[in-house]
Amino acid sequence: MKNVEILSVGPLYASSFEAMARDFTVHSLWRAQDCAALLARNAGRIRGIQTNASAGADAGLIAALPRLEIISSLGVGVDPIDLDAARQRGIVVTNTPELLNDCVADLALGLTLATVRRISLGDRYVRAGNWLKGPLPFTRKVGGMTMGILGYGKIGKAIARRAEAFGMRIVYHGRQQQPGVAHRYYASLTDMAHDCDVLLVICPGGPATRHLVNAEVLKALGPEGTLINVARGSVVDEQALVQALAEGSLGAAGLDVFESEPRVPEALFGLDQVVLQPHVASATHETRKAMGDLTVDNLRAHFAGKPPLTPVA
Ligand code: 8YV
């Protein structure tokens, strides 16, 4: 397949990238000093894009590649890929679902525990020598809390199983009630936020969910409530979130994702009731290797004339 030229738009797990570079001729946009020059030299021959759920592939890039046949993306989210532009040209789009469910759910629970029990604060407290001056204030018990899950898909359910093991009660909100699910469904996100202690965001990003968690929802969650976001920064109105945390109308937040990554509002840095992570929910060697290998396997299948393994519906 060395005669097939691939444009690498964003990083891939190192060994998966090496395997891709052995099988295909790869041009790395994310390593290029001069992206425009790289495209000008190679755009006419590129037949596949390898990207990820952060870098995506926008309409301009798709239009610049006249022979493009497939966009193979690492990650489950496809919000930064212009799916309409791809569909209009009959370009296949693939992602890597399922493989990351456990790791994302693990981090969601880790963030929940760290935020409610102030684990990062406790760590800073000990390091700063403050324990010598007195104990850390009490926190709240996780068992017995209600977790409201926004986006009750496969990852949402993996989070629910873990939260239940910690004695939490689960309720959920999504576009519609799901048949055969025992947990209570809320048609209104605001009503759910009002009734839960932890609001856990794990729905897809994109225009349909932009700022779903707005000032009203945060107010309903309230001064004792905790927001956890392991989905997309775009789902939460970040300005409203910063304001609610700063004035105390929202209790606490654990955030793995932000509206303009890797930029994080500096106003959050000084808040002890906030735990921050640099978008790492799926970032373990095991999971990123599996995701990386599947990203390359989708390219291999397509260019061997077979159907892609995990096409985006
Ligand atoms: C990755 C993700 O952080 O799958 C997703 O949608 O956001 C994550 O698993 C991302 O793919 C890395 O760019």
PDB file of C-alpha atoms in Angstrom, residues 1-198:
ATOM      1  CA  MET A   1       0.000   0.000   0.000  1.00  0.00           C
ATOM      2  CA  LYS A   2       3.077   2.268  -0.115  1.00  0.00           C
ATOM      3  CA  ASN A   3       1.663   3.924  -3.202  1.00  0.00           C
ATOM      4  CA  VAL A   4      -1.309   5.205  -1.123  1.00  0.00           C
ATOM      5  CA  GLU A   5      -0.601   8.656   0.358  1.00  0.00           C
ATOM      6  CA  ILE A   6      -2.081   9.568   3.751  1.00  0.00           C
ATOM      7  CA  LEU A   7      -2.248  12.962   5.437  1.00  0.00           C
ATOM      8  CA  SER A   8      -1.690  12.718   9.194  1.00  0.00           C
ATOM      9  CA  VAL A   9      -3.570  15.676  10.681  1.00  0.00           C
ATOM     10  CA  GLY A  10      -3.013  14.972  14.384  1.00  0.00           C
ATOM     11  CA  PRO A  11      -0.929  12.715  16.637  1.00  0.00           C
ATOM     12  CA  LEU A  12      -1.482   8.961  16.899  1.00  0.00           C
ATOM     13  CA  TYR A  13      -0.067   6.448  19.420  1.00  0.00           C
ATOM     14  CA  ALA A  14       3.617   6.134  18.459  1.00  0.00           C
ATOM     15  CA  SER A  15       3.717   2.431  17.528  1.00  0.00           C
ATOM     16  CA  SER A  16       0.457   2.760  15.545  1.00  0.00           C
ATOM     17  CA  PHE A  17       1.937   5.731  13.689  1.00  0.00           C
ATOM     18  CA  GLU A  18       5.095   3.748  12.873  1.00  0.00           C
ATOM     19  CA  ALA A  19       2.979   0.853  11.560  1.00  0.00           C
ATOM     20  CA  MET A  20       0.986   3.281   9.410  1.00  0.00           C
ATOM     21  CA  ALA A  21       4.206   4.818   8.091  1.00  0.00           C
ATOM     22  CA  ARG A  22       5.497   1.336   7.164  1.00  0.00           C
ATOM     23  CA  ASP A  23       2.375   0.488   5.159  1.00  0.00           C
ATOM     24  CA  PHE A  24       1.557   3.872   3.594  1.00  0.00           C
ATOM     25  CA  THR A  25       3.328   7.030   2.452  1.00  0.00           C
ATOM     26  CA  VAL A  26       2.490   9.461   5.258  1.00  0.00           C
ATOM     27  CA  HIS A  27       2.682  13.274   5.245  1.00  0.00           C
ATOM     28  CA  SER A  28       2.501  14.734   8.774  1.00  0.00           C
ATOM     29  CA  LEU A  29       0.667  18.024   8.837  1.00  0.00           C
ATOM     30  CA  TRP A  30       1.034  18.319  12.627  1.00  0.00           C
ATOM     31  CA  ARG A  31       4.826  18.040  12.405  1.00  0.00           C
ATOM     32  CA  ALA A  32       5.216  20.368   9.410  1.00  0.00           C
ATOM     33  CA  GLN A  33       6.866  23.773   9.788  1.00  0.00           C
ATOM     34  CA  ASP A  34       4.884  25.085   6.835  1.00  0.00           C
ATOM     35  CA  CYS A  35       1.471  23.372   6.555  1.00  0.00           C
ATOM     36  CA  ALA A  36       0.405  25.333   3.463  1.00  0.00           C
ATOM     37  CA  ALA A  37       3.575  24.312   1.620  1.00  0.00           C
ATOM     38  CA  LEU A  38       3.135  20.641   2.590  1.00  0.00           C
ATOM     39  CA  LEU A  39      -0.427  20.711   1.286  1.00  0.00           C
ATOM     40  CA  ALA A  40       0.531  22.564  -1.896  1.00  0.00           C
ATOM     41  CA  ARG A  41       3.148  19.881  -2.664  1.00  0.00           C
ATOM     42  CA  ASN A  42       1.032  16.801  -1.861  1.00  0.00           C
ATOM     43  CA  ALA A  43      -2.717  17.592  -1.770  1.00  0.00           C
ATOM     44  CA  GLY A  44      -3.387  16.226  -5.253  1.00  0.00           C
ATOM     45  CA  ARG A  45      -2.160  12.731  -4.338  1.00  0.00           C
ATOM     46  CA  ILE A  46      -3.606  12.293  -0.828  1.00  0.00           C
ATOM     47  CA  ARG A  47      -6.304   9.588  -0.612  1.00  0.00           C
ATOM     48  CA  GLY A  48      -6.700   9.208   3.151  1.00  0.00           C
ATOM     49  CA  ILE A  49      -6.705  11.376   6.278  1.00  0.00           C
ATOM     50  CA  GLN A  50      -5.607  10.044   9.664  1.00  0.00           C
ATOM     51  CA  THR A  51      -6.809  12.396  12.387  1.00  0.00           C
ATOM     52  CA  ASN A  52      -8.144  12.422  15.954  1.00  0.00           C
ATOM     53  CA  ALA A  53     -11.093  13.767  17.929  1.00  0.00           C
ATOM     54  CA  SER A  54      -9.253  17.010  18.698  1.00  0.00           C
ATOM     55  CA  ALA A  55      -7.735  17.859  15.309  1.00  0.00           C
ATOM     56  CA  GLY A  56     -10.655  16.612  13.150  1.00  0.00           C
ATOM     57  CA  ALA A  57     -10.912  17.601   9.489  1.00  0.00           C
ATOM     58  CA  ASP A  58     -12.751  20.782   8.514  1.00  0.00           C
ATOM     59  CA  ALA A  59     -14.511  21.637   5.245  1.00  0.00           C
ATOM     60  CA  GLY A  60     -11.505  23.647   3.992  1.00  0.00           C
ATOM     61  CA  LEU A  61      -9.121  20.712   4.410  1.00  0.00           C
ATOM     62  CA  ILE A  62     -11.552  18.249   2.825  1.00  0.00           C
ATOM     63  CA  ALA A  63     -12.039  20.609  -0.141  1.00  0.00           C
ATOM     64  CA  ALA A  64      -8.260  20.911  -0.565  1.00  0.00           C
ATOM     65  CA  LEU A  65      -7.892  17.138  -1.125  1.00  0.00           C
ATOM     66  CA  PRO A  66      -9.569  16.233  -4.456  1.00  0.00           C
ATOM     67  CA  ARG A  67      -8.728  12.493  -4.273  1.00  0.00           C
ATOM     68  CA  LEU A  68      -9.737  12.001  -0.618  1.00  0.00           C
ATOM     69  CA  GLU A  69     -11.574   8.679   0.003  1.00  0.00           C
ATOM     70  CA  ILE A  70     -11.446   8.134   3.772  1.00  0.00           C
ATOM     71  CA  ILE A  71     -11.079  10.085   7.042  1.00  0.00           C
ATOM     72  CA  SER A  72      -9.939   7.715   9.796  1.00  0.00           C
ATOM     73  CA  SER A  73     -10.169   9.355  13.205  1.00  0.00           C
ATOM     74  CA  LEU A  74      -8.827   8.257  16.605  1.00  0.00           C
ATOM     75  CA  GLY A  75     -11.464   8.792  19.283  1.00  0.00           C
ATOM     76  CA  VAL A  76     -15.203   8.444  19.535  1.00  0.00           C
ATOM     77  CA  GLY A  77     -16.166  12.121  19.091  1.00  0.00           C
ATOM     78  CA  VAL A  78     -16.484  13.299  15.504  1.00  0.00           C
ATOM     79  CA  ASP A  79     -17.525  16.889  16.265  1.00  0.00           C
ATOM     80  CA  PRO A  80     -14.416  18.493  14.679  1.00  0.00           C
ATOM     81  CA  ILE A  81     -14.947  16.577  11.402  1.00  0.00           C
ATOM     82  CA  ASP A  82     -17.201  18.198   8.800  1.00  0.00           C
ATOM     83  CA  LEU A  83     -19.420  15.165   8.241  1.00  0.00           C
ATOM     84  CA  ASP A  84     -21.647  16.985   5.718  1.00  0.00           C
ATOM     85  CA  ALA A  85     -18.665  17.896   3.542  1.00  0.00           C
ATOM     86  CA  ALA A  86     -17.485  14.263   3.701  1.00  0.00           C
ATOM     87  CA  ARG A  87     -20.951  12.861   2.936  1.00  0.00           C
ATOM     88  CA  GLN A  88     -21.398  15.137  -0.099  1.00  0.00           C
ATOM     89  CA  ARG A  89     -18.200  13.736  -1.601  1.00  0.00           C
ATOM     90  CA  GLY A  90     -18.916  10.102  -0.593  1.00  0.00           C
ATOM     91  CA  ILE A  91     -15.871  10.104   1.704  1.00  0.00           C
ATOM     92  CA  VAL A  92     -15.910   7.318   4.314  1.00  0.00           C
ATOM     93  CA  VAL A  93     -15.494   8.490   7.944  1.00  0.00           C
ATOM     94  CA  THR A  94     -14.402   6.091  10.705  1.00  0.00           C
ATOM     95  CA  ASN A  95     -13.826   6.509  14.467  1.00  0.00           C
ATOM     96  CA  THR A  96     -12.761   4.209  17.327  1.00  0.00           C
ATOM     97  CA  PRO A  97     -15.796   3.600  19.569  1.00  0.00           C
ATOM     98  CA  GLU A  98     -16.023   1.149  22.509  1.00  0.00           C
ATOM     99  CA  LEU A  99     -12.259   0.810  23.114  1.00  0.00           C
ATOM    100  CA  LEU A 100     -12.119   3.883  25.362  1.00  0.00           C
ATOM    101  CA  ASN A 101     -15.286   3.271  27.402  1.00  0.00           C
ATOM    102  CA  ASP A 102     -13.550   1.826  30.483  1.00  0.00           C
ATOM    103  CA  CYS A 103     -10.775   4.406  30.691  1.00  0.00           C
ATOM    104  CA  VAL A 104     -13.139   7.347  30.236  1.00  0.00           C
ATOM    105  CA  ALA A 105     -15.466   5.885  32.883  1.00  0.00           C
ATOM    106  CA  ASP A 106     -12.492   5.352  35.230  1.00  0.00           C
ATOM    107  CA  LEU A 107     -11.421   8.980  34.911  1.00  0.00           C
ATOM    108  CA  ALA A 108     -15.018  10.159  35.349  1.00  0.00           C
ATOM    109  CA  LEU A 109     -15.218   8.325  38.660  1.00  0.00           C
ATOM    110  CA  GLY A 110     -11.720   9.448  39.638  1.00  0.00           C
ATOM    111  CA  LEU A 111     -12.694  13.065  39.004  1.00  0.00           C
ATOM    112  CA  THR A 112     -15.945  12.600  40.932  1.00  0.00           C
ATOM    113  CA  LEU A 113     -14.128  11.229  43.981  1.00  0.00           C
ATOM    114  CA  ALA A 114     -11.273  13.732  43.709  1.00  0.00           C
ATOM    115  CA  THR A 115     -13.670  16.664  43.482  1.00  0.00           C
ATOM    116  CA  VAL A 116     -16.215  15.664  46.125  1.00  0.00           C
ATOM    117  CA  ARG A 117     -13.513  14.472  48.572  1.00  0.00           C
ATOM    118  CA  ARG A 118     -11.104  17.334  47.659  1.00  0.00           C
ATOM    119  CA  ILE A 119      -8.256  14.879  46.988  1.00  0.00           C
ATOM    120  CA  SER A 120      -6.143  17.363  44.984  1.00  0.00           C
ATOM    121  CA  LEU A 121      -6.652  19.980  47.677  1.00  0.00           C
ATOM    122  CA  GLY A 122      -5.568  17.477  50.352  1.00  0.00           C
ATOM    123  CA  ASP A 123      -2.426  16.723  48.345  1.00  0.00           C
ATOM    124  CA  ARG A 124      -1.586  20.422  48.029  1.00  0.00           C
ATOM    125  CA  TYR A 125      -2.369  20.875  51.733  1.00  0.00           C
ATOM    126  CA  VAL A 126       0.146  18.242  52.830  1.00  0.00           C
ATOM    127  CA  ARG A 127       2.860  19.432  50.423  1.00  0.00           C
ATOM    128  CA  ALA A 128       2.478  23.031  51.610  1.00  0.00           C
ATOM    129  CA  GLY A 129       3.034  21.916  55.224  1.00  0.00           C
ATOM    130  CA  ASN A 130      -0.462  23.042  56.228  1.00  0.00           C
ATOM    131  CA  TRP A 131      -1.306  19.778  58.021  1.00  0.00           C
ATOM    132  CA  LEU A 132       1.148  20.862  60.728  1.00  0.00           C
ATOM    133  CA  LYS A 133      -1.134  23.829  61.388  1.00  0.00           C
ATOM    134  CA  GLY A 134      -4.391  21.840  61.536  1.00  0.00           C
ATOM    135  CA  PRO A 135      -6.661  19.347  59.761  1.00  0.00           C
ATOM    136  CA  LEU A 136      -8.310  19.820  56.394  1.00  0.00           C
ATOM    137  CA  PRO A 137     -12.029  20.726  56.677  1.00  0.00           C
ATOM    138  CA  PHE A 138     -14.506  17.834  56.305  1.00  0.00           C
ATOM    139  CA  THR A 139     -15.873  17.005  52.862  1.00  0.00           C
ATOM    140  CA  ARG A 140     -19.053  15.089  51.876  1.00  0.00           C
ATOM    141  CA  LYS A 141     -19.815  11.362  51.614  1.00  0.00           C
ATOM    142  CA  VAL A 142     -20.057  10.028  48.053  1.00  0.00           C
ATOM    143  CA  GLY A 143     -22.203   6.984  48.949  1.00  0.00           C
ATOM    144  CA  GLY A 144     -25.835   8.067  49.061  1.00  0.00           C
ATOM    145  CA  MET A 145     -25.336  10.917  46.582  1.00  0.00           C
ATOM    146  CA  THR A 146     -27.374  11.078  43.388  1.00  0.00           C
ATOM    147  CA  MET A 147     -25.430  11.251  40.134  1.00  0.00           C
ATOM    148  CA  GLY A 148     -27.322  12.691  37.151  1.00  0.00           C
ATOM    149  CA  ILE A 149     -25.782  11.534  33.896  1.00  0.00           C
ATOM    150  CA  LEU A 150     -26.179  13.767  30.844  1.00  0.00           C
ATOM    151  CA  GLY A 151     -25.759  11.441  27.839  1.00  0.00           C
ATOM    152  CA  TYR A 152     -26.685   7.885  28.780  1.00  0.00           C
ATOM    153  CA  GLY A 153     -24.819   5.974  26.063  1.00  0.00           C
ATOM    154  CA  LYS A 154     -22.300   3.189  26.495  1.00  0.00           C
ATOM    155  CA  ILE A 155     -19.761   5.348  28.372  1.00  0.00           C
ATOM    156  CA  GLY A 156     -22.544   6.845  30.506  1.00  0.00           C
ATOM    157  CA  LYS A 157     -23.607   3.323  31.476  1.00  0.00           C
ATOM    158  CA  ALA A 158     -20.000   2.306  32.262  1.00  0.00           C
ATOM    159  CA  ILE A 159     -19.814   5.352  34.558  1.00  0.00           C
ATOM    160  CA  ALA A 160     -23.157   4.421  36.165  1.00  0.00           C
ATOM    161  CA  ARG A 161     -21.912   0.893  36.984  1.00  0.00           C
ATOM    162  CA  ARG A 162     -18.840   2.310  38.726  1.00  0.00           C
ATOM    163  CA  ALA A 163     -20.804   5.015  40.566  1.00  0.00           C
ATOM    164  CA  GLU A 164     -23.295   2.426  41.812  1.00  0.00           C
ATOM    165  CA  ALA A 165     -20.409   0.419  43.242  1.00  0.00           C
ATOM    166  CA  PHE A 166     -19.647   3.514  45.349  1.00  0.00           C
ATOM    167  CA  GLY A 167     -23.252   3.604  46.590  1.00  0.00           C
ATOM    168  CA  MET A 168     -24.462   6.429  44.341  1.00  0.00           C
ATOM    169  CA  ARG A 169     -28.009   6.579  42.966  1.00  0.00           C
ATOM    170  CA  ILE A 170     -28.195   7.077  39.189  1.00  0.00           C
ATOM    171  CA  VAL A 171     -30.622   9.194  37.147  1.00  0.00           C
ATOM    172  CA  TYR A 172     -30.180  10.337  33.563  1.00  0.00           C
ATOM    173  CA  HIS A 173     -31.112  12.851  30.883  1.00  0.00           C
ATOM    174  CA  GLY A 174     -30.813  12.534  27.122  1.00  0.00           C
ATOM    175  CA  ARG A 175     -32.838  13.235  24.007  1.00  0.00           C
ATOM    176  CA  GLN A 176     -35.264  10.479  24.916  1.00  0.00           C
ATOM    177  CA  GLN A 177     -36.077   7.917  27.565  1.00  0.00           C
ATOM    178  CA  GLN A 178     -34.377   4.579  26.943  1.00  0.00           C
ATOM    179  CA  PRO A 179     -36.458   1.392  26.983  1.00  0.00           C
ATOM    180  CA  GLY A 180     -35.458  -1.242  29.529  1.00  0.00           C
ATOM    181  CA  VAL A 181     -33.436   1.168  31.712  1.00  0.00           C
ATOM    182  CA  ALA A 182     -34.313   0.983  35.399  1.00  0.00           C
ATOM    183  CA  HIS A 183     -32.831   4.383  36.293  1.00  0.00           C
ATOM    184  CA  ARG A 184     -35.116   7.399  36.455  1.00  0.00           C
ATOM    185  CA  TYR A 185     -35.259   9.500  33.294  1.00  0.00           C
ATOM    186  CA  TYR A 186     -35.623  13.279  33.386  1.00  0.00           C
ATOM    187  CA  ALA A 187     -37.026  14.990  30.285  1.00  0.00           C
ATOM    188  CA  SER A 188     -35.694  18.300  31.677  1.00  0.00           C
ATOM    189  CA  LEU A 189     -31.962  18.745  32.327  1.00  0.00           C
ATOM    190  CA  THR A 190     -32.676  21.600  34.738  1.00  0.00           C
ATOM    191  CA  ASP A 191     -35.041  19.426  36.781  1.00  0.00           C
ATOM    192  CA  MET A 192     -32.428  16.661  36.914  1.00  0.00           C
ATOM    193  CA  ALA A 193     -29.694  19.127  37.950  1.00  0.00           C
ATOM    194  CA  HIS A 194     -31.983  20.360  40.734  1.00  0.00           C
ATOM    195  CA  ASP A 195     -32.439  16.809  42.066  1.00  0.00           C
ATOM    196  CA  CYS A 196     -28.853  15.548  41.871  1.00  0.00           C
ATOM    197  CA  ASP A 197     -25.625  16.069  43.822  1.00  0.00           C
ATOM    198  CA  VAL A 198     -23.282  15.343  40.919  1.00  0.00           C
TER     199      VAL A 198
END
